[in-house]
Amino acid sequence: MNKITIKKLKEYKAQQQKFAVLTAYDASFSRTMESCEIDAILVGDSLGNVVQGHNTTVPVTMSDMCYHTRCVSRSNQHSFIIADLPYMAYSTPEQTLENATQLMQAGAHMVKLEGGDWLLETVAMLTERGIPVCGHLGLTPQSVNAIGAFQVQGKTSEEAEQLMNEAINLTNAGISLLVLECVPSSLGKKVTESLSIPTIGIGAGSDTDAQVLVIYDILGISPGRPPKFVKNFLEESGSISGAISAYKSAVEHQTFPDTAHQFLS
Ligand code: KIV
């Protein structure tokens, strides 16, 4: 089985081939995703919600992220592994370099951070030193206390324009991938068409280059009522590996997300 690299993910975009990303936090799910040939795995700080039982990602620490990144990377030789820098782990460029180094040494192939223009210097510093970076715009869960709620972002023309400008600025600063979370589908499409790098949507419509979902969401075992963009793939497939393969196939054949799982504007 081939090892997926950032070069391959960029080729997918050039060939207009959609690809599937899932979160994983442990060796068993990571191994199952390897056997299903999932192209990329996000060791997300969503582990704060689905593994640790918190209401937000704010309590997640660097030590948590390094532990789960090691668990995931140990049992997967195929997928490209992105690891989240958690809350307050990238407040200054110096702190970010130290923490991003730890995640790369734990087995990540790329680090992800949430935010826009305030991160440009940090992104340039990491990429100049050979640490690939994934951006994250739209709903940025680490800022939930500043935003006030988990809700769709970029709905007004001013917010949409700001998000678009920040996506372009982050790309120019050096990010190689961009997660777009909870934005209207029309904005997901516009940003995707404007960037040379792949976009990964979660609640960002069907036109992003890739989709990402939380593994426990596609298995229907996440706490609380699932958000609109979540689909339970276990119901239709009957096994965990069947659900993962069904999700991958639906993303690649563009049957997911359908209109019921998007924020149409
Ligand atoms: O932590 C996470 O799982 C994420 C995804 C929701 C994109 O950042």
Tab-separated table of N, CA and C and ligand atoms in Angstrom, residues 23 42 44-46 84 112 136 179 181 202 212, ligand 1:
chain	number	residue	atom	x	y	z
A	23	THR	N	-11.067	11.674	11.597
A	23	THR	CA	-10.273	11.808	12.816
A	23	THR	C	-10.000	10.411	13.372
A	42	LEU	N	-6.847	12.977	10.790
A	42	LEU	CA	-6.629	14.119	11.670
A	42	LEU	C	-6.675	13.641	13.119
A	44	GLY	N	-7.416	15.003	15.935
A	44	GLY	CA	-8.047	16.283	16.252
A	44	GLY	C	-8.137	16.514	17.751
A	45	ASP	N	-8.135	17.798	18.121
A	45	ASP	CA	-8.357	18.083	19.543
A	45	ASP	C	-9.831	17.887	19.909
A	46	SER	N	-10.642	17.480	18.926
A	46	SER	CA	-12.004	17.009	19.223
A	46	SER	C	-11.955	15.816	20.180
A	84	ASP	N	-3.460	18.245	15.579
A	84	ASP	CA	-3.855	19.574	16.042
A	84	ASP	C	-2.901	20.119	17.087
A	112	LYS	N	-1.807	21.317	12.560
A	112	LYS	CA	-2.940	22.195	12.212
A	112	LYS	C	-3.136	23.214	13.322
A	136	HIS	N	-7.028	26.447	9.505
A	136	HIS	CA	-8.404	26.079	9.917
A	136	HIS	C	-9.186	27.383	10.087
A	179	VAL	N	-8.532	23.553	6.437
A	179	VAL	CA	-9.840	23.065	6.902
A	179	VAL	C	-10.811	24.242	6.937
A	181	GLU	N	-14.564	24.968	8.340
A	181	GLU	CA	-15.586	24.343	9.198
A	181	GLU	C	-16.823	25.234	9.295
A	202	ILE	N	-15.765	20.571	6.564
A	202	ILE	CA	-16.620	19.889	7.539
A	202	ILE	C	-17.795	20.848	7.730
A	212	VAL	N	-13.858	16.055	5.938
A	212	VAL	CA	-13.411	15.417	7.182
A	212	VAL	C	-14.604	15.297	8.120
B	1	KIV	O1	-10.473	18.503	16.153
B	1	KIV	C1	-11.058	18.148	15.127
B	1	KIV	O2	-11.560	17.031	15.012
B	1	KIV	C2	-11.171	19.102	14.036
B	1	KIV	C3	-12.150	18.781	12.959
B	1	KIV	C4	-13.509	19.021	13.448
B	1	KIV	C5	-11.853	19.517	11.712
B	1	KIV	O3	-10.514	20.113	14.042
